[in-house]
mmCIF file of C-alpha atoms in Angstrom:
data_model
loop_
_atom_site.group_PDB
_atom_site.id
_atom_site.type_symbol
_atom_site.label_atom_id
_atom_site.label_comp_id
_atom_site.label_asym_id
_atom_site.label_seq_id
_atom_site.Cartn_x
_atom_site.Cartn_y
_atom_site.Cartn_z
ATOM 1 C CA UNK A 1 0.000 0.000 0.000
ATOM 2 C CA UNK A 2 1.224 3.317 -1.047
ATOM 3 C CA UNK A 3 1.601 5.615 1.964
ATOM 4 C CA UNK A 4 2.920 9.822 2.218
ATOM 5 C CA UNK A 5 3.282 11.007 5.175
ATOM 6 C CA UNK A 6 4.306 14.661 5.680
ATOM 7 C CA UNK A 7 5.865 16.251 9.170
ATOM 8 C CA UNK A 8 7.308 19.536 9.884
ATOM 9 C CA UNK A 9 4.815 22.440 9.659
ATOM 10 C CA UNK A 10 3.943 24.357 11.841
ATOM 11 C CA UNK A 11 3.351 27.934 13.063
ATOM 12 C CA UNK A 12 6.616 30.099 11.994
ATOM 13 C CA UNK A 13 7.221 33.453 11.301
ATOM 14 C CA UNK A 14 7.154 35.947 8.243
ATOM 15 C CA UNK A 15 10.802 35.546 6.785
ATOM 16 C CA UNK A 16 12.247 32.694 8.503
ATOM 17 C CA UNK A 17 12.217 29.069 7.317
ATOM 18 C CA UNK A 18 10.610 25.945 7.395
ATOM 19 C CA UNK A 19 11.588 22.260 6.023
ATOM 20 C CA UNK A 20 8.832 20.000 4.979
ATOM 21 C CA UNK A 21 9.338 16.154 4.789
ATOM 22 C CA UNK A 22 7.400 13.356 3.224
ATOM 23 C CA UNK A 23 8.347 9.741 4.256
ATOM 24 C CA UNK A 24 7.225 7.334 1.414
ATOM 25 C CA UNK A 25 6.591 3.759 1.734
ATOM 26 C CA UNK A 26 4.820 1.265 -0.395
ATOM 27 C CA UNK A 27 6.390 1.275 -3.394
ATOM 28 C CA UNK A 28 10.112 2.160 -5.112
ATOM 29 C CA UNK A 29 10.597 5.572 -4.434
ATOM 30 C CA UNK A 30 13.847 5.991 -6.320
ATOM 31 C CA UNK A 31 10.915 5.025 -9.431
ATOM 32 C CA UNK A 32 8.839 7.910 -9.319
ATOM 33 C CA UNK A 33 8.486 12.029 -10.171
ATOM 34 C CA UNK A 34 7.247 13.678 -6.468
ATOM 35 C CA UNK A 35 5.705 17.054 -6.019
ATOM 36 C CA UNK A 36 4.206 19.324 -3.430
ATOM 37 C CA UNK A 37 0.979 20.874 -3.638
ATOM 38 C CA UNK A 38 -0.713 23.243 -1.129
ATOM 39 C CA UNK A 39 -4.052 24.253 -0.144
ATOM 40 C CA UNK A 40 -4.860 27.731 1.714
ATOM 41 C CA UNK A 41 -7.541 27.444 3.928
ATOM 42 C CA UNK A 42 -11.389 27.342 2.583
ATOM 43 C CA UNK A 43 -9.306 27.527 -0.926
ATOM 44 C CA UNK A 44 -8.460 25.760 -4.038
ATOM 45 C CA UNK A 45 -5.342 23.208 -5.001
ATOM 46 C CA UNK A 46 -2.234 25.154 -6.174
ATOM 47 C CA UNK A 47 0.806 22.910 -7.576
ATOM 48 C CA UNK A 48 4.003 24.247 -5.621
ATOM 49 C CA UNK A 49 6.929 21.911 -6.972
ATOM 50 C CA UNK A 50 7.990 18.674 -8.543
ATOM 51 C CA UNK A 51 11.055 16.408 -9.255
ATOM 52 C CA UNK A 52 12.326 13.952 -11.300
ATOM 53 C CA UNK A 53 12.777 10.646 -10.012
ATOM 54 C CA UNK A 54 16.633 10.873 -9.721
ATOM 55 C CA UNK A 55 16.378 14.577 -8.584
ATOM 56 C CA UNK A 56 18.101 15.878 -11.264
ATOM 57 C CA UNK A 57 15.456 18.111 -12.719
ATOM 58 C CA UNK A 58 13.088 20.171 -10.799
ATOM 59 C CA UNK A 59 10.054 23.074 -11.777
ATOM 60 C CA UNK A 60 8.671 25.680 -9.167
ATOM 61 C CA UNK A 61 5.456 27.712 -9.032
ATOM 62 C CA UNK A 62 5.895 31.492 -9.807
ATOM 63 C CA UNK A 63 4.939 32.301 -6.468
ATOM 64 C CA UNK A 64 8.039 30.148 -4.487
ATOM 65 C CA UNK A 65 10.358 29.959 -6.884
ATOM 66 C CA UNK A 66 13.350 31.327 -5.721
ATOM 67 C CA UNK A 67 12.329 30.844 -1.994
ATOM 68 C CA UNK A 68 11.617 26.859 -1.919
ATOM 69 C CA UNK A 69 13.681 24.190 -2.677
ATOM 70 C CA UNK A 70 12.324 20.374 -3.536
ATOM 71 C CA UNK A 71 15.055 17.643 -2.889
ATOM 72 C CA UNK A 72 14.476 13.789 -2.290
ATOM 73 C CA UNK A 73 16.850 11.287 -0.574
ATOM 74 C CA UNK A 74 16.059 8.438 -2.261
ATOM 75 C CA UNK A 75 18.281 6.093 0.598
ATOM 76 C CA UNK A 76 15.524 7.142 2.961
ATOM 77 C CA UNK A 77 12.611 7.536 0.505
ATOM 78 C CA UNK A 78 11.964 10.633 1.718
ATOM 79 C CA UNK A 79 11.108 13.903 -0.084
ATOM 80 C CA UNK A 80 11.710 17.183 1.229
ATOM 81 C CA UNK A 81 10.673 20.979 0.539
ATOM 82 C CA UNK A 82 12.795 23.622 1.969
ATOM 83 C CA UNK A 83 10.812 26.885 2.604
ATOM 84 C CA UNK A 84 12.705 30.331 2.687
ATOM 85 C CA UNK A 85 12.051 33.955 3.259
ATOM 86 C CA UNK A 86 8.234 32.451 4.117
ATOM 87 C CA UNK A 87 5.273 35.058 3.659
ATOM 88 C CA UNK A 88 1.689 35.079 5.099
ATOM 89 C CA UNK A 89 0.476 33.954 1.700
ATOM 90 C CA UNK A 90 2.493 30.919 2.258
ATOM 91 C CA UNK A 91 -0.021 29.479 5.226
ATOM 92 C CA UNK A 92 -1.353 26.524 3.210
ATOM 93 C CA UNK A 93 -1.828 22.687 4.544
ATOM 94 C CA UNK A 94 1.136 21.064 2.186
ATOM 95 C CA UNK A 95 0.376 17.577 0.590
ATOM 96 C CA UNK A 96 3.298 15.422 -1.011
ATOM 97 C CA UNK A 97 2.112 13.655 -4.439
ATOM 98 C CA UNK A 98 3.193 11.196 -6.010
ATOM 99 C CA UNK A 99 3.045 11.466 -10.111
ATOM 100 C CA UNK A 100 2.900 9.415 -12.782
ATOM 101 C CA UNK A 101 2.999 10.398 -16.254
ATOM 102 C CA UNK A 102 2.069 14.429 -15.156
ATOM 103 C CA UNK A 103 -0.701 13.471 -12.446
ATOM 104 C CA UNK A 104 -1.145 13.292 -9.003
ATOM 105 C CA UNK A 105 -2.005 9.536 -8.181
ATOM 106 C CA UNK A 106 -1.472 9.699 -4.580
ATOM 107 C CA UNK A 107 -1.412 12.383 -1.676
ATOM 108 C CA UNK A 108 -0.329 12.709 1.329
ATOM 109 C CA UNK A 109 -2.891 13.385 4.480
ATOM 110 C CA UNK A 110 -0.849 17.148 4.817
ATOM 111 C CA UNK A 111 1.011 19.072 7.095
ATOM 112 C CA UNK A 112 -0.408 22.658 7.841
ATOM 113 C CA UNK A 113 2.441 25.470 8.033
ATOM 114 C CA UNK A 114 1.041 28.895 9.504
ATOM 115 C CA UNK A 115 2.976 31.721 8.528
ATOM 116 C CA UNK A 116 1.932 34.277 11.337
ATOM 117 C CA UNK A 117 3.445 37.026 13.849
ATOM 118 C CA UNK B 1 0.300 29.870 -17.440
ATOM 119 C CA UNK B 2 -2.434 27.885 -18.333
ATOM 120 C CA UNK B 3 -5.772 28.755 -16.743
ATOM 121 C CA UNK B 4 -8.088 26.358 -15.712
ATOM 122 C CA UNK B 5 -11.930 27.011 -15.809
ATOM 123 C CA UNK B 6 -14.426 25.208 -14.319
ATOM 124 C CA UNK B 7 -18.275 25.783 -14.047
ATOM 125 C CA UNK B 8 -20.396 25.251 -12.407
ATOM 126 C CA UNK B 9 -18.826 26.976 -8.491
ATOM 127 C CA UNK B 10 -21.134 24.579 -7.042
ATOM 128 C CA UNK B 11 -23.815 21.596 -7.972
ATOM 129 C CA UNK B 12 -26.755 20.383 -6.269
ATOM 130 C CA UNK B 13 -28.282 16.908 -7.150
ATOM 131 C CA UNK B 14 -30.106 14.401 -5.703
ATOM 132 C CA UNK B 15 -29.077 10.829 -4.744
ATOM 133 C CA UNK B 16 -29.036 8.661 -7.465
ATOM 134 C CA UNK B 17 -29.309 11.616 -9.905
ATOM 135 C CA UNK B 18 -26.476 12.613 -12.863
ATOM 136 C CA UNK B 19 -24.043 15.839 -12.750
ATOM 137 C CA UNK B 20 -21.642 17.293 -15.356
ATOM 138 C CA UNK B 21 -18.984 19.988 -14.383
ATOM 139 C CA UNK B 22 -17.172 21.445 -17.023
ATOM 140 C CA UNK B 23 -13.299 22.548 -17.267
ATOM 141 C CA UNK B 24 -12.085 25.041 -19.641
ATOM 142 C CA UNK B 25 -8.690 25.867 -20.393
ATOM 143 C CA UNK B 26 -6.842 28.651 -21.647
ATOM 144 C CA UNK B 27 -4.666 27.114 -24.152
ATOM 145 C CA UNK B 28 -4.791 23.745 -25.916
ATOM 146 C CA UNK B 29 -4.315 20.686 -23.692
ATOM 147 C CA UNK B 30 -2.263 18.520 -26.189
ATOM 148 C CA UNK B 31 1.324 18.251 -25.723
ATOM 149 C CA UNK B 32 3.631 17.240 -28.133
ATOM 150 C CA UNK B 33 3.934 13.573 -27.628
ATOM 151 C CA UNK B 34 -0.052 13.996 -28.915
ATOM 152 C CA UNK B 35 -1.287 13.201 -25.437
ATOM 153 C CA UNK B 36 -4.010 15.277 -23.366
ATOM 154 C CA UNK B 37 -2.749 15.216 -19.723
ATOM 155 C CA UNK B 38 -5.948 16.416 -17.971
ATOM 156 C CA UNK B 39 -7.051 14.935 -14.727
ATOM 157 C CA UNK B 40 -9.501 15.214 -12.290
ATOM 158 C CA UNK B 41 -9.776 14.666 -8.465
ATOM 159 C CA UNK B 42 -11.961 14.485 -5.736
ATOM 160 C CA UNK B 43 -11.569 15.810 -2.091
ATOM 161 C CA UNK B 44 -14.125 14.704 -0.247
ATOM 162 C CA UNK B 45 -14.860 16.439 3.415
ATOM 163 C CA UNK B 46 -11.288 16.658 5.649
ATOM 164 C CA UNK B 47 -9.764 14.171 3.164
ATOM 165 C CA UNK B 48 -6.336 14.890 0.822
ATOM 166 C CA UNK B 49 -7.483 14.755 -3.290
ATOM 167 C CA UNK B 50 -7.518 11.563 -4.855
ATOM 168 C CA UNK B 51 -7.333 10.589 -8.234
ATOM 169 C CA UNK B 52 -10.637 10.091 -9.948
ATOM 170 C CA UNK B 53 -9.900 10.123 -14.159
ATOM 171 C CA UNK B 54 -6.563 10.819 -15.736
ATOM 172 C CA UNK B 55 -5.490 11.526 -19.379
ATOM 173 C CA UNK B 56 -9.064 12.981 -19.969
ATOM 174 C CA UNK B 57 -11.495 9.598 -19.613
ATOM 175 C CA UNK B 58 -9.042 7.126 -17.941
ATOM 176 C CA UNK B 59 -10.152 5.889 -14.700
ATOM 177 C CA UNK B 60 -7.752 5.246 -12.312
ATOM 178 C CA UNK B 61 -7.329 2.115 -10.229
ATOM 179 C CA UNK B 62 -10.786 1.500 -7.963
ATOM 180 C CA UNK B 63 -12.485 4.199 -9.047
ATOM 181 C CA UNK B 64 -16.473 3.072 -10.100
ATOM 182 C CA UNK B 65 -17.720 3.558 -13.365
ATOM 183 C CA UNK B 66 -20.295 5.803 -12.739
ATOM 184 C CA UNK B 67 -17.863 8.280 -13.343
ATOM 185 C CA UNK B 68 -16.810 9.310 -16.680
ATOM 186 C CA UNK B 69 -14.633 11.929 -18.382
ATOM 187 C CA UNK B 70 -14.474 13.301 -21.829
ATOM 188 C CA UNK B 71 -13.477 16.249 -23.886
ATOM 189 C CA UNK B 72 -10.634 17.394 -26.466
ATOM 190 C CA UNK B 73 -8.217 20.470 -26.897
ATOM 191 C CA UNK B 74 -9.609 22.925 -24.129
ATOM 192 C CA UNK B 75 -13.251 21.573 -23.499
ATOM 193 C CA UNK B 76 -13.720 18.793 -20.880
ATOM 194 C CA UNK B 77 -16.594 17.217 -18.769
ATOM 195 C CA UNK B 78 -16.431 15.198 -15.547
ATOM 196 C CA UNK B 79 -19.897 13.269 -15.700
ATOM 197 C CA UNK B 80 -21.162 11.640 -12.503
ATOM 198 C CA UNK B 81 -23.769 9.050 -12.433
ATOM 199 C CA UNK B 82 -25.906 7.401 -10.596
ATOM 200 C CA UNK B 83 -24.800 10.045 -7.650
ATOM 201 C CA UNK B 84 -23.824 8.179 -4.139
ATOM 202 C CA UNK B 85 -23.470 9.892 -0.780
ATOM 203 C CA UNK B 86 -19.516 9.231 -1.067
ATOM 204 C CA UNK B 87 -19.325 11.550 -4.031
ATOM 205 C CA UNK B 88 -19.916 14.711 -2.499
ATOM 206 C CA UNK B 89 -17.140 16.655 -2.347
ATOM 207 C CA UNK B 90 -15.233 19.182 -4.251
ATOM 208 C CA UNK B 91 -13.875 18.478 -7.747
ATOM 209 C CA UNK B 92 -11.068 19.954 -9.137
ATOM 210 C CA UNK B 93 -9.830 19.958 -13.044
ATOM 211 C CA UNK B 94 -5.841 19.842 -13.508
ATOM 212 C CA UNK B 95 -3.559 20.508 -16.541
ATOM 213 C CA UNK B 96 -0.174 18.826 -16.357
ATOM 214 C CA UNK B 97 0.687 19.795 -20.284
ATOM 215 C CA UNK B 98 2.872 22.176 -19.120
ATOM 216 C CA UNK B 99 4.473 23.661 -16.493
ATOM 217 C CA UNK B 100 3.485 25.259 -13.967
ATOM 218 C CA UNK B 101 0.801 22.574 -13.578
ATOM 219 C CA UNK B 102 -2.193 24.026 -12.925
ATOM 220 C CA UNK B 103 -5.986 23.496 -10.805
ATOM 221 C CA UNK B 104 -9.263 24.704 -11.617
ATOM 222 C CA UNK B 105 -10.681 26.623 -8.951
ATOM 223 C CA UNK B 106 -13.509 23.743 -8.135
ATOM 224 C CA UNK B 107 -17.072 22.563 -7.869
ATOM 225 C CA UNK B 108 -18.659 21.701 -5.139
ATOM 226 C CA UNK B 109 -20.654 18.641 -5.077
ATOM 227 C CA UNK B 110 -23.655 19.093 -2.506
ATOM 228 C CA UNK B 111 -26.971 17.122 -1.575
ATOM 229 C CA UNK B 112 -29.947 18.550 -2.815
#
């Protein structure tokens, strides 16, 4: 069975930093493109990052490239995004996805990172 | 950026009773390996999204017939049949022809 599960949000402050992780299990990890997506309260889905299966090729969002970083250990099956410089707008519950073929065939339950004075 | 339309904000039906919801988008969905990469998911009350059709009308592993998906170029349409009380929800369109992937906004699936 396929399992995601994220850790590390939390409540954090404008401008400092945050690092996500999603511990896969399941299946070969090393096999498969991961992403984050994120979901504002009471709002839509909005794709944040994904990366190849070997990490060697990632893509960003407009709104955190620049400030996030998406990196996998693939030892430990575990997929990471590192959060810089983080804003209010950034207060979103953050699911890890797995892809195949350019969708999302399996999520994560989330991990909800408050970005708040 | 591709934008990703989808009408209507919200849907009232009755059990047992058929829906459509419909996902524009603002440019073409075909890549250039010829395929459509247009997907839709379901996130039911304090659940993550799951994967409902992919690739326009594929159905993804255990999800029920009753639910169908169709479309070409930028005009799609999630059809639900046969409506259960484990299909309410919200349901989202999503493009992933081309970066940044992309969401519609979604439609809300509620008991009339």
């Amino acid at each position: 069975e396929v399992q995601l599960v994220e850790s590390g949000g939390g409540l954090v402050q404008p401008g400092r930093s945050l690092k996500l992780s999603c511990a896969a299990s399941g299946f070969t990890f090393s096999d498969y493109n991961m992403a984050w997506v994120r979901q504002a309260p009471t709002k839509g889905l909005e794709w944040v990052a994904s990366i190849s299966y070997g990490g060697s090729n990632t893509h960003y969002g407009d709104s955190v490239k620049g400030r996030f970083t998406i990196s996998r250990d693939n030892a430990k099956s575990t997929l990471y995004l590192q959060m810089d410089s983080l804003r209010s707008e950034d207060t979103a519950t953050y699911y890890c996805a797995r892809e195949l073929l350019r969708r999302f065939a399996y999520w994560g339950q989330g991990t909800l990172v408050t970005v708040s004075s | 950026d591709v934008v990703m339309t989808q009408t209507p904000v919200s849907l009232s039906v009755s059990l047992g009773g058929q829906v459509s919801i419909s996902c524009r988008s603002s440019q073409s969905l075909v890549h250039n390996n010829g395929n459509t990469y247009l997907s839709w998911y379901l996130q039911k009350p304090g659940q993550s999204p799951q994967l409902l059709i992919y690739k326009v009308s594929n159905r993804f592993s255990g999800i029920s017939d009753r639910f169908s998906g169709s479309g070409s170029g930028t005009d799609f349409t999630l059809k639900i049949s046969r409506v259960e009380p484990d299909d309410l929800g919200v349901y989202y369109c999503g493009q992933g022809t081309q970066y940044p992937y992309t969401f519609g906004a979604g439609t809300k699936l509620e008991l009339k």
